[in-house]
Amino acid sequence: MLKQLFIVPVELCLINKNTECNNHLWCSLFIPRVPVDWAHVSRLSPSEELELTFALKQQNVHQLEETLRLVSDPDSAQYGKYLSLEEVASLVRPSELTQKVVHHWLQSHGVTNCLTVHTQDFMQCTMSREVAEMLLPGSKFHRYIKDGHSLVRSSSPYSVHDDVHQHLDFVGGLHRFPPNRQDLSKAKKSSGKHTHLKAWLHLGVTPAILRQRYNLTAADVGSAQNNSQAVAQFLEQYYHPADLAEFMSMFGSSFKHMSKVDRVVGTQGGGKAGLEASLDVEYIMSTGANISTWVFTNPGRHESQEPFLQWMVLLSNMSDLPHVHTISYGDDEDSLSAAYMMRINTEFMKAGVRGISLLFASVCRNHANAMWRLFPPSPFVTTVGGTSFKNPFKVTYEVTDYISGGGFSNIFKMPDYQASAVDSYLKAVAASLPPQTYFNTSGRAYPDMAALSDNYWVVSNRVPIPWVSGTSASTPVVGGMLALINDQRLLKGLPALGFLNPRLYKLKGQALFDVTEGCHLGCLDEQVQGKGFCAAPSWDPVTGWGTPNYPALLAALLK
């Protein structure tokens, strides 16, 4: 959708196990910086309440990873034998000692208003500013405002006692500010009149164009009763039911579909609909047509709450979840702590062993002297890049969309399932790669696959809007197709696809349209001059294995 995604704030107040502050206190690594566009309003009064999230150390993380490998590998006897939420909780639940230490620490400071999750590895506690600053020495909570939105954050690092630090991964709700939304899309509003729009239907991507390109027929719609799909929305991005109904009336007449979201988890805000949220809902429901759809909307219940973290907590506390989740979310890996990302990586594993497919948009942004690295580049999610038609006004073959994100993680090592494919790419295009100092050839490479991401039609605030672009568009499209494949698997008594990547890479490009032309944006410096990675035959770090040929992909994944 947008040339840059709406980026969610992520907390990274992490405990430094190596640096002693003083008298048995251990400091956070993160030195908070207040962005210049967030205006300081006031220091919180001592009695004002805020909410903090405590991520307790988990057990058996290596066993969890091995379980995910087995249930996701089609060559394994354990393939598709997913765990229940209760089984996941039994595996990773923090030790009795960890729970006892953290609970005693909180209670000794008078913190008793806490909620936990089924897996008992997150606690969300409400306390006054005075208590929070005693609990976390060094923290100082202030209120900031930007564009009418208020946020409570600490302006300084915090510490915890050394008896506690070994039992926590991080504390959420202190430092992280939302990165700027940089709307680089070319979306333009039409007159809103349907008669005017008809002349432009061939001048942009609609559900009909997607179905034509990816070979979906009118019969390719959902029918299984136990199937569902979901999108997650952040930063006060909301869809409007009236927009969805209007979109389906305009673009959904050729296939059976639903015009209402079945379930909203969270609170839909008022005001205008968000273009991001409208796009996500309209295209997952028109591609994964006639499939029950949930919307997770996470504005945060309090100024100090962090929306993405709240979504992760929800996944740890709900036994019945959709099989496919798409997230148009991205942040800069270099701006986050490794310890925070490792914990979120574990949360993705917890979802995968339950048979949940998580799809994230692969975002592109410019940096000087280093290729921008997406978060989350987790080995346990499927990342989706973007393409455009060779001829933007005809249904032709696809080329790289320059906004498609791709590259290599500096935090997560390359998983075994992709090592051969990535090695082949690096050898084949060695002469044209950016300098090796710009990327980590041993890191997790992404994206894994792609879809059209350019020139979409969206209805938002009852107005048809053309030329909306970004991997925020391609991700729900791929998610909808995976939900359709799940539908057919469930009708045959097969388990849901779950974590897709091990099976996707075993296909070696079978059932996908290979994208071999174009490059994405790279670093804006004299040596690289904006050129990033380029597409090539088979897998590449711009479009992954390519875009879906739905009937062939369905046949391959029904085996």
PDB file of C-alpha atoms in Angstrom, residues 285-512:
ATOM      1  CA  MET A 285     -11.381 -10.649   2.113  1.00  0.00           C
ATOM      2  CA  SER A 286     -11.549 -10.351  -1.671  1.00  0.00           C
ATOM      3  CA  THR A 287      -8.646 -12.761  -2.270  1.00  0.00           C
ATOM      4  CA  GLY A 288      -9.493 -15.149   0.568  1.00  0.00           C
ATOM      5  CA  ALA A 289     -13.105 -14.690  -0.457  1.00  0.00           C
ATOM      6  CA  ASN A 290     -15.986 -16.066   1.584  1.00  0.00           C
ATOM      7  CA  ILE A 291     -13.677 -16.967   4.480  1.00  0.00           C
ATOM      8  CA  SER A 292     -14.419 -15.825   8.018  1.00  0.00           C
ATOM      9  CA  THR A 293     -12.176 -12.832   8.778  1.00  0.00           C
ATOM     10  CA  TRP A 294     -11.018 -11.362  12.060  1.00  0.00           C
ATOM     11  CA  VAL A 295      -9.510  -7.936  12.639  1.00  0.00           C
ATOM     12  CA  PHE A 296      -7.124  -7.415  15.534  1.00  0.00           C
ATOM     13  CA  THR A 297      -7.172  -3.716  16.315  1.00  0.00           C
ATOM     14  CA  ASN A 298      -4.618  -2.597  18.867  1.00  0.00           C
ATOM     15  CA  PRO A 299      -4.587   1.099  19.683  1.00  0.00           C
ATOM     16  CA  GLY A 300      -3.396   0.373  23.229  1.00  0.00           C
ATOM     17  CA  ARG A 301      -5.649   0.731  26.253  1.00  0.00           C
ATOM     18  CA  HIS A 302      -3.363   3.307  27.841  1.00  0.00           C
ATOM     19  CA  GLU A 303      -0.887   5.951  26.722  1.00  0.00           C
ATOM     20  CA  SER A 304       1.940   3.816  28.068  1.00  0.00           C
ATOM     21  CA  GLN A 305       0.807   0.632  26.304  1.00  0.00           C
ATOM     22  CA  GLU A 306       2.578  -0.562  23.164  1.00  0.00           C
ATOM     23  CA  PRO A 307       0.199  -1.831  20.445  1.00  0.00           C
ATOM     24  CA  PHE A 308       2.385  -4.458  18.718  1.00  0.00           C
ATOM     25  CA  LEU A 309       3.351  -5.953  22.056  1.00  0.00           C
ATOM     26  CA  GLN A 310      -0.313  -6.038  23.042  1.00  0.00           C
ATOM     27  CA  TRP A 311      -1.083  -8.060  19.899  1.00  0.00           C
ATOM     28  CA  MET A 312       1.663 -10.549  20.766  1.00  0.00           C
ATOM     29  CA  VAL A 313       0.238 -10.891  24.274  1.00  0.00           C
ATOM     30  CA  LEU A 314      -3.202 -11.606  22.812  1.00  0.00           C
ATOM     31  CA  LEU A 315      -1.829 -14.467  20.733  1.00  0.00           C
ATOM     32  CA  SER A 316      -0.475 -16.018  23.941  1.00  0.00           C
ATOM     33  CA  ASN A 317      -3.862 -15.869  25.591  1.00  0.00           C
ATOM     34  CA  MET A 318      -6.388 -17.065  22.987  1.00  0.00           C
ATOM     35  CA  SER A 319      -6.981 -20.753  22.385  1.00  0.00           C
ATOM     36  CA  ASP A 320      -9.022 -20.253  19.205  1.00  0.00           C
ATOM     37  CA  LEU A 321      -7.224 -18.227  16.546  1.00  0.00           C
ATOM     38  CA  PRO A 322      -7.418 -17.848  12.743  1.00  0.00           C
ATOM     39  CA  HIS A 323      -5.034 -20.022  10.746  1.00  0.00           C
ATOM     40  CA  VAL A 324      -3.535 -17.102   8.764  1.00  0.00           C
ATOM     41  CA  HIS A 325      -2.515 -13.668  10.065  1.00  0.00           C
ATOM     42  CA  THR A 326      -1.157 -10.884   7.862  1.00  0.00           C
ATOM     43  CA  ILE A 327       0.666  -7.916   9.327  1.00  0.00           C
ATOM     44  CA  SER A 328       1.589  -4.774   7.408  1.00  0.00           C
ATOM     45  CA  TYR A 329       4.206  -3.839   9.930  1.00  0.00           C
ATOM     46  CA  GLY A 330       7.865  -3.057   9.706  1.00  0.00           C
ATOM     47  CA  ASP A 331      10.633  -1.439  11.669  1.00  0.00           C
ATOM     48  CA  ASP A 332      14.375  -0.984  11.393  1.00  0.00           C
ATOM     49  CA  GLU A 333      16.254  -3.951  12.842  1.00  0.00           C
ATOM     50  CA  ASP A 334      19.151  -1.674  13.776  1.00  0.00           C
ATOM     51  CA  SER A 335      16.899   0.422  16.026  1.00  0.00           C
ATOM     52  CA  LEU A 336      15.905  -2.527  18.222  1.00  0.00           C
ATOM     53  CA  SER A 337      17.715  -4.517  20.863  1.00  0.00           C
ATOM     54  CA  ALA A 338      18.783  -8.054  20.018  1.00  0.00           C
ATOM     55  CA  ALA A 339      17.290  -9.358  23.272  1.00  0.00           C
ATOM     56  CA  TYR A 340      13.902  -7.856  22.452  1.00  0.00           C
ATOM     57  CA  MET A 341      13.929  -9.352  18.948  1.00  0.00           C
ATOM     58  CA  MET A 342      14.961 -12.761  20.247  1.00  0.00           C
ATOM     59  CA  ARG A 343      11.986 -12.808  22.593  1.00  0.00           C
ATOM     60  CA  ILE A 344       9.579 -11.777  19.865  1.00  0.00           C
ATOM     61  CA  ASN A 345      11.122 -14.502  17.734  1.00  0.00           C
ATOM     62  CA  THR A 346      10.112 -16.989  20.429  1.00  0.00           C
ATOM     63  CA  GLU A 347       6.579 -15.613  20.320  1.00  0.00           C
ATOM     64  CA  PHE A 348       6.494 -16.341  16.581  1.00  0.00           C
ATOM     65  CA  MET A 349       7.625 -19.902  17.306  1.00  0.00           C
ATOM     66  CA  LYS A 350       4.794 -20.264  19.817  1.00  0.00           C
ATOM     67  CA  ALA A 351       2.340 -19.312  17.069  1.00  0.00           C
ATOM     68  CA  GLY A 352       3.945 -21.627  14.514  1.00  0.00           C
ATOM     69  CA  VAL A 353       3.761 -24.761  16.667  1.00  0.00           C
ATOM     70  CA  ARG A 354       0.025 -24.097  16.963  1.00  0.00           C
ATOM     71  CA  GLY A 355      -0.368 -24.212  13.170  1.00  0.00           C
ATOM     72  CA  ILE A 356      -0.638 -20.450  12.643  1.00  0.00           C
ATOM     73  CA  SER A 357       0.812 -18.833   9.515  1.00  0.00           C
ATOM     74  CA  LEU A 358       2.243 -15.351  10.144  1.00  0.00           C
ATOM     75  CA  LEU A 359       2.883 -13.185   7.077  1.00  0.00           C
ATOM     76  CA  PHE A 360       4.749  -9.875   7.325  1.00  0.00           C
ATOM     77  CA  ALA A 361       5.223  -7.230   4.659  1.00  0.00           C
ATOM     78  CA  SER A 362       8.813  -6.787   3.533  1.00  0.00           C
ATOM     79  CA  VAL A 363       9.428  -3.053   3.765  1.00  0.00           C
ATOM     80  CA  CYS A 364      11.964  -0.887   1.952  1.00  0.00           C
ATOM     81  CA  ARG A 365      13.715   2.184   3.289  1.00  0.00           C
ATOM     82  CA  ASN A 366      16.945   3.989   2.485  1.00  0.00           C
ATOM     83  CA  HIS A 367      19.961   4.102   4.753  1.00  0.00           C
ATOM     84  CA  ALA A 368      23.439   5.423   4.164  1.00  0.00           C
ATOM     85  CA  ASN A 369      26.321   2.926   4.187  1.00  0.00           C
ATOM     86  CA  ALA A 370      24.206  -0.122   5.048  1.00  0.00           C
ATOM     87  CA  MET A 371      21.235  -1.945   3.573  1.00  0.00           C
ATOM     88  CA  TRP A 372      18.137  -1.353   5.676  1.00  0.00           C
ATOM     89  CA  ARG A 373      17.175  -4.475   7.616  1.00  0.00           C
ATOM     90  CA  LEU A 374      13.551  -5.301   8.225  1.00  0.00           C
ATOM     91  CA  PHE A 375      12.163  -6.235  11.608  1.00  0.00           C
ATOM     92  CA  PRO A 376      10.791  -8.780  12.001  1.00  0.00           C
ATOM     93  CA  PRO A 377      13.174 -10.781   9.788  1.00  0.00           C
ATOM     94  CA  SER A 378      12.435 -13.779  11.994  1.00  0.00           C
ATOM     95  CA  PRO A 379      13.206 -17.202  10.480  1.00  0.00           C
ATOM     96  CA  PHE A 380       9.731 -18.236  11.696  1.00  0.00           C
ATOM     97  CA  VAL A 381       7.499 -15.872   9.731  1.00  0.00           C
ATOM     98  CA  THR A 382       6.857 -15.639   5.988  1.00  0.00           C
ATOM     99  CA  THR A 383       7.864 -12.287   4.502  1.00  0.00           C
ATOM    100  CA  VAL A 384       6.195 -10.945   1.369  1.00  0.00           C
ATOM    101  CA  GLY A 385       7.834  -8.660  -1.188  1.00  0.00           C
ATOM    102  CA  GLY A 386       6.279  -6.654  -3.994  1.00  0.00           C
ATOM    103  CA  THR A 387       6.024  -6.636  -7.782  1.00  0.00           C
ATOM    104  CA  SER A 388       4.425  -4.579 -10.514  1.00  0.00           C
ATOM    105  CA  PHE A 389       3.253  -5.382 -14.012  1.00  0.00           C
ATOM    106  CA  LYS A 390       5.855  -4.890 -16.747  1.00  0.00           C
ATOM    107  CA  ASN A 391       3.204  -2.788 -18.456  1.00  0.00           C
ATOM    108  CA  PRO A 392       1.273  -1.028 -15.675  1.00  0.00           C
ATOM    109  CA  PHE A 393      -1.912  -0.899 -17.779  1.00  0.00           C
ATOM    110  CA  LYS A 394      -1.988  -4.528 -18.904  1.00  0.00           C
ATOM    111  CA  VAL A 395      -2.036  -7.891 -17.172  1.00  0.00           C
ATOM    112  CA  THR A 396       1.487  -8.886 -18.177  1.00  0.00           C
ATOM    113  CA  TYR A 397       4.320 -10.697 -16.458  1.00  0.00           C
ATOM    114  CA  GLU A 398       5.669  -9.124 -13.281  1.00  0.00           C
ATOM    115  CA  VAL A 399       8.889  -7.292 -12.477  1.00  0.00           C
ATOM    116  CA  THR A 400      10.330  -6.072  -9.197  1.00  0.00           C
ATOM    117  CA  ASP A 401       8.550  -3.172  -7.555  1.00  0.00           C
ATOM    118  CA  TYR A 402      11.339  -0.842  -6.452  1.00  0.00           C
ATOM    119  CA  ILE A 403       9.669  -0.457  -3.037  1.00  0.00           C
ATOM    120  CA  SER A 404       9.956  -4.177  -2.282  1.00  0.00           C
ATOM    121  CA  GLY A 405      12.062  -4.681   0.815  1.00  0.00           C
ATOM    122  CA  GLY A 406      14.692  -7.395   0.958  1.00  0.00           C
ATOM    123  CA  GLY A 407      18.067  -8.295   2.335  1.00  0.00           C
ATOM    124  CA  PHE A 408      19.779 -10.071   5.203  1.00  0.00           C
ATOM    125  CA  SER A 409      19.361  -9.883   8.958  1.00  0.00           C
ATOM    126  CA  ASN A 410      22.215  -8.923  11.265  1.00  0.00           C
ATOM    127  CA  ILE A 411      20.501 -10.603  14.219  1.00  0.00           C
ATOM    128  CA  PHE A 412      18.999 -13.872  13.035  1.00  0.00           C
ATOM    129  CA  LYS A 413      21.201 -16.481  11.423  1.00  0.00           C
ATOM    130  CA  MET A 414      20.219 -18.015   8.110  1.00  0.00           C
ATOM    131  CA  PRO A 415      17.857 -20.964   8.681  1.00  0.00           C
ATOM    132  CA  ASP A 416      18.758 -24.307   7.137  1.00  0.00           C
ATOM    133  CA  TYR A 417      15.648 -24.371   4.971  1.00  0.00           C
ATOM    134  CA  GLN A 418      16.894 -21.457   2.833  1.00  0.00           C
ATOM    135  CA  ALA A 419      20.681 -21.907   2.901  1.00  0.00           C
ATOM    136  CA  SER A 420      20.970 -23.665  -0.461  1.00  0.00           C
ATOM    137  CA  ALA A 421      18.690 -21.206  -2.282  1.00  0.00           C
ATOM    138  CA  VAL A 422      20.489 -18.157  -0.918  1.00  0.00           C
ATOM    139  CA  ASP A 423      23.924 -19.599  -1.634  1.00  0.00           C
ATOM    140  CA  SER A 424      22.930 -20.215  -5.246  1.00  0.00           C
ATOM    141  CA  TYR A 425      21.756 -16.620  -5.606  1.00  0.00           C
ATOM    142  CA  LEU A 426      24.915 -15.134  -4.096  1.00  0.00           C
ATOM    143  CA  LYS A 427      27.106 -17.186  -6.427  1.00  0.00           C
ATOM    144  CA  ALA A 428      25.025 -16.458  -9.522  1.00  0.00           C
ATOM    145  CA  VAL A 429      24.994 -12.669  -9.105  1.00  0.00           C
ATOM    146  CA  ALA A 430      28.294 -12.178  -7.262  1.00  0.00           C
ATOM    147  CA  ALA A 431      29.544  -9.607  -9.751  1.00  0.00           C
ATOM    148  CA  SER A 432      26.531  -7.324  -9.335  1.00  0.00           C
ATOM    149  CA  LEU A 433      26.001  -7.509  -5.558  1.00  0.00           C
ATOM    150  CA  PRO A 434      26.379  -4.453  -3.349  1.00  0.00           C
ATOM    151  CA  PRO A 435      29.664  -4.346  -1.394  1.00  0.00           C
ATOM    152  CA  GLN A 436      29.779  -7.133   1.211  1.00  0.00           C
ATOM    153  CA  THR A 437      30.248  -4.563   3.963  1.00  0.00           C
ATOM    154  CA  TYR A 438      26.645  -3.526   3.298  1.00  0.00           C
ATOM    155  CA  PHE A 439      24.988  -6.822   4.195  1.00  0.00           C
ATOM    156  CA  ASN A 440      25.427 -10.001   6.222  1.00  0.00           C
ATOM    157  CA  THR A 441      25.615 -13.049   3.945  1.00  0.00           C
ATOM    158  CA  SER A 442      25.109 -15.427   6.879  1.00  0.00           C
ATOM    159  CA  GLY A 443      21.901 -13.751   8.107  1.00  0.00           C
ATOM    160  CA  ARG A 444      18.284 -14.713   7.580  1.00  0.00           C
ATOM    161  CA  ALA A 445      17.466 -13.631   4.019  1.00  0.00           C
ATOM    162  CA  TYR A 446      14.107 -12.238   2.913  1.00  0.00           C
ATOM    163  CA  PRO A 447      11.532 -11.989   1.410  1.00  0.00           C
ATOM    164  CA  ASP A 448      10.248 -15.515   0.882  1.00  0.00           C
ATOM    165  CA  MET A 449       7.711 -14.776  -1.847  1.00  0.00           C
ATOM    166  CA  ALA A 450       5.902 -11.809  -3.358  1.00  0.00           C
ATOM    167  CA  ALA A 451       2.777 -10.521  -5.066  1.00  0.00           C
ATOM    168  CA  LEU A 452       1.625  -7.388  -6.882  1.00  0.00           C
ATOM    169  CA  SER A 453       2.142  -4.298  -4.749  1.00  0.00           C
ATOM    170  CA  ASP A 454       1.570  -1.448  -7.197  1.00  0.00           C
ATOM    171  CA  ASN A 455      -1.439   0.667  -8.249  1.00  0.00           C
ATOM    172  CA  TYR A 456      -4.260  -0.791  -6.143  1.00  0.00           C
ATOM    173  CA  TRP A 457      -7.795   0.522  -5.847  1.00  0.00           C
ATOM    174  CA  VAL A 458      -8.992   0.982  -2.248  1.00  0.00           C
ATOM    175  CA  VAL A 459     -12.218   2.347  -0.790  1.00  0.00           C
ATOM    176  CA  SER A 460     -11.573   4.453   2.301  1.00  0.00           C
ATOM    177  CA  ASN A 461     -14.035   6.860   3.932  1.00  0.00           C
ATOM    178  CA  ARG A 462     -16.510   5.927   1.167  1.00  0.00           C
ATOM    179  CA  VAL A 463     -14.182   7.263  -1.531  1.00  0.00           C
ATOM    180  CA  PRO A 464     -12.543   5.045  -4.197  1.00  0.00           C
ATOM    181  CA  ILE A 465      -8.809   5.781  -4.163  1.00  0.00           C
ATOM    182  CA  PRO A 466      -6.542   4.616  -7.009  1.00  0.00           C
ATOM    183  CA  TRP A 467      -2.797   4.065  -7.288  1.00  0.00           C
ATOM    184  CA  VAL A 468      -2.185   2.825  -3.753  1.00  0.00           C
ATOM    185  CA  SER A 469       1.077   0.900  -3.578  1.00  0.00           C
ATOM    186  CA  GLY A 470       3.320  -1.019  -1.201  1.00  0.00           C
ATOM    187  CA  THR A 471       3.989  -4.451   0.254  1.00  0.00           C
ATOM    188  CA  SER A 472       1.098  -3.686   2.593  1.00  0.00           C
ATOM    189  CA  ALA A 473      -0.977  -4.628  -0.456  1.00  0.00           C
ATOM    190  CA  SER A 474       0.849  -7.785  -1.498  1.00  0.00           C
ATOM    191  CA  THR A 475       0.830  -9.322   1.990  1.00  0.00           C
ATOM    192  CA  PRO A 476      -2.961  -9.679   2.491  1.00  0.00           C
ATOM    193  CA  VAL A 477      -3.243 -10.942  -1.087  1.00  0.00           C
ATOM    194  CA  VAL A 478      -0.817 -13.798  -0.369  1.00  0.00           C
ATOM    195  CA  GLY A 479      -2.513 -14.340   2.991  1.00  0.00           C
ATOM    196  CA  GLY A 480      -5.894 -14.672   1.332  1.00  0.00           C
ATOM    197  CA  MET A 481      -4.561 -17.292  -1.103  1.00  0.00           C
ATOM    198  CA  LEU A 482      -3.014 -19.305   1.720  1.00  0.00           C
ATOM    199  CA  ALA A 483      -6.352 -19.139   3.527  1.00  0.00           C
ATOM    200  CA  LEU A 484      -8.034 -20.568   0.393  1.00  0.00           C
ATOM    201  CA  ILE A 485      -5.497 -23.405   0.340  1.00  0.00           C
ATOM    202  CA  ASN A 486      -6.160 -24.047   4.029  1.00  0.00           C
ATOM    203  CA  ASP A 487      -9.839 -24.204   3.160  1.00  0.00           C
ATOM    204  CA  GLN A 488      -9.251 -27.050   0.718  1.00  0.00           C
ATOM    205  CA  ARG A 489      -6.901 -28.822   3.135  1.00  0.00           C
ATOM    206  CA  LEU A 490      -9.445 -28.669   5.944  1.00  0.00           C
ATOM    207  CA  LEU A 491     -12.187 -30.010   3.674  1.00  0.00           C
ATOM    208  CA  LYS A 492      -9.937 -33.011   2.963  1.00  0.00           C
ATOM    209  CA  GLY A 493      -9.245 -33.581   6.655  1.00  0.00           C
ATOM    210  CA  LEU A 494      -5.688 -32.231   6.438  1.00  0.00           C
ATOM    211  CA  PRO A 495      -4.183 -29.799   8.972  1.00  0.00           C
ATOM    212  CA  ALA A 496      -3.689 -26.108   8.193  1.00  0.00           C
ATOM    213  CA  LEU A 497      -0.435 -25.106   6.519  1.00  0.00           C
ATOM    214  CA  GLY A 498       1.039 -23.520   9.640  1.00  0.00           C
ATOM    215  CA  PHE A 499       4.555 -22.131   9.257  1.00  0.00           C
ATOM    216  CA  LEU A 500       4.951 -22.228   5.479  1.00  0.00           C
ATOM    217  CA  ASN A 501       8.644 -21.626   4.799  1.00  0.00           C
ATOM    218  CA  PRO A 502      10.129 -25.141   5.106  1.00  0.00           C
ATOM    219  CA  ARG A 503       7.578 -26.420   2.613  1.00  0.00           C
ATOM    220  CA  LEU A 504       7.830 -23.337   0.392  1.00  0.00           C
ATOM    221  CA  TYR A 505      11.589 -23.713   0.011  1.00  0.00           C
ATOM    222  CA  LYS A 506      11.286 -27.436  -0.724  1.00  0.00           C
ATOM    223  CA  LEU A 507       9.119 -26.496  -3.723  1.00  0.00           C
ATOM    224  CA  LYS A 508      12.144 -24.624  -5.173  1.00  0.00           C
ATOM    225  CA  GLY A 509       9.943 -22.221  -7.082  1.00  0.00           C
ATOM    226  CA  GLN A 510       7.462 -24.816  -8.311  1.00  0.00           C
ATOM    227  CA  ALA A 511       3.962 -23.329  -8.557  1.00  0.00           C
ATOM    228  CA  LEU A 512       5.185 -19.724  -8.496  1.00  0.00           C
TER     229      LEU A 512
END
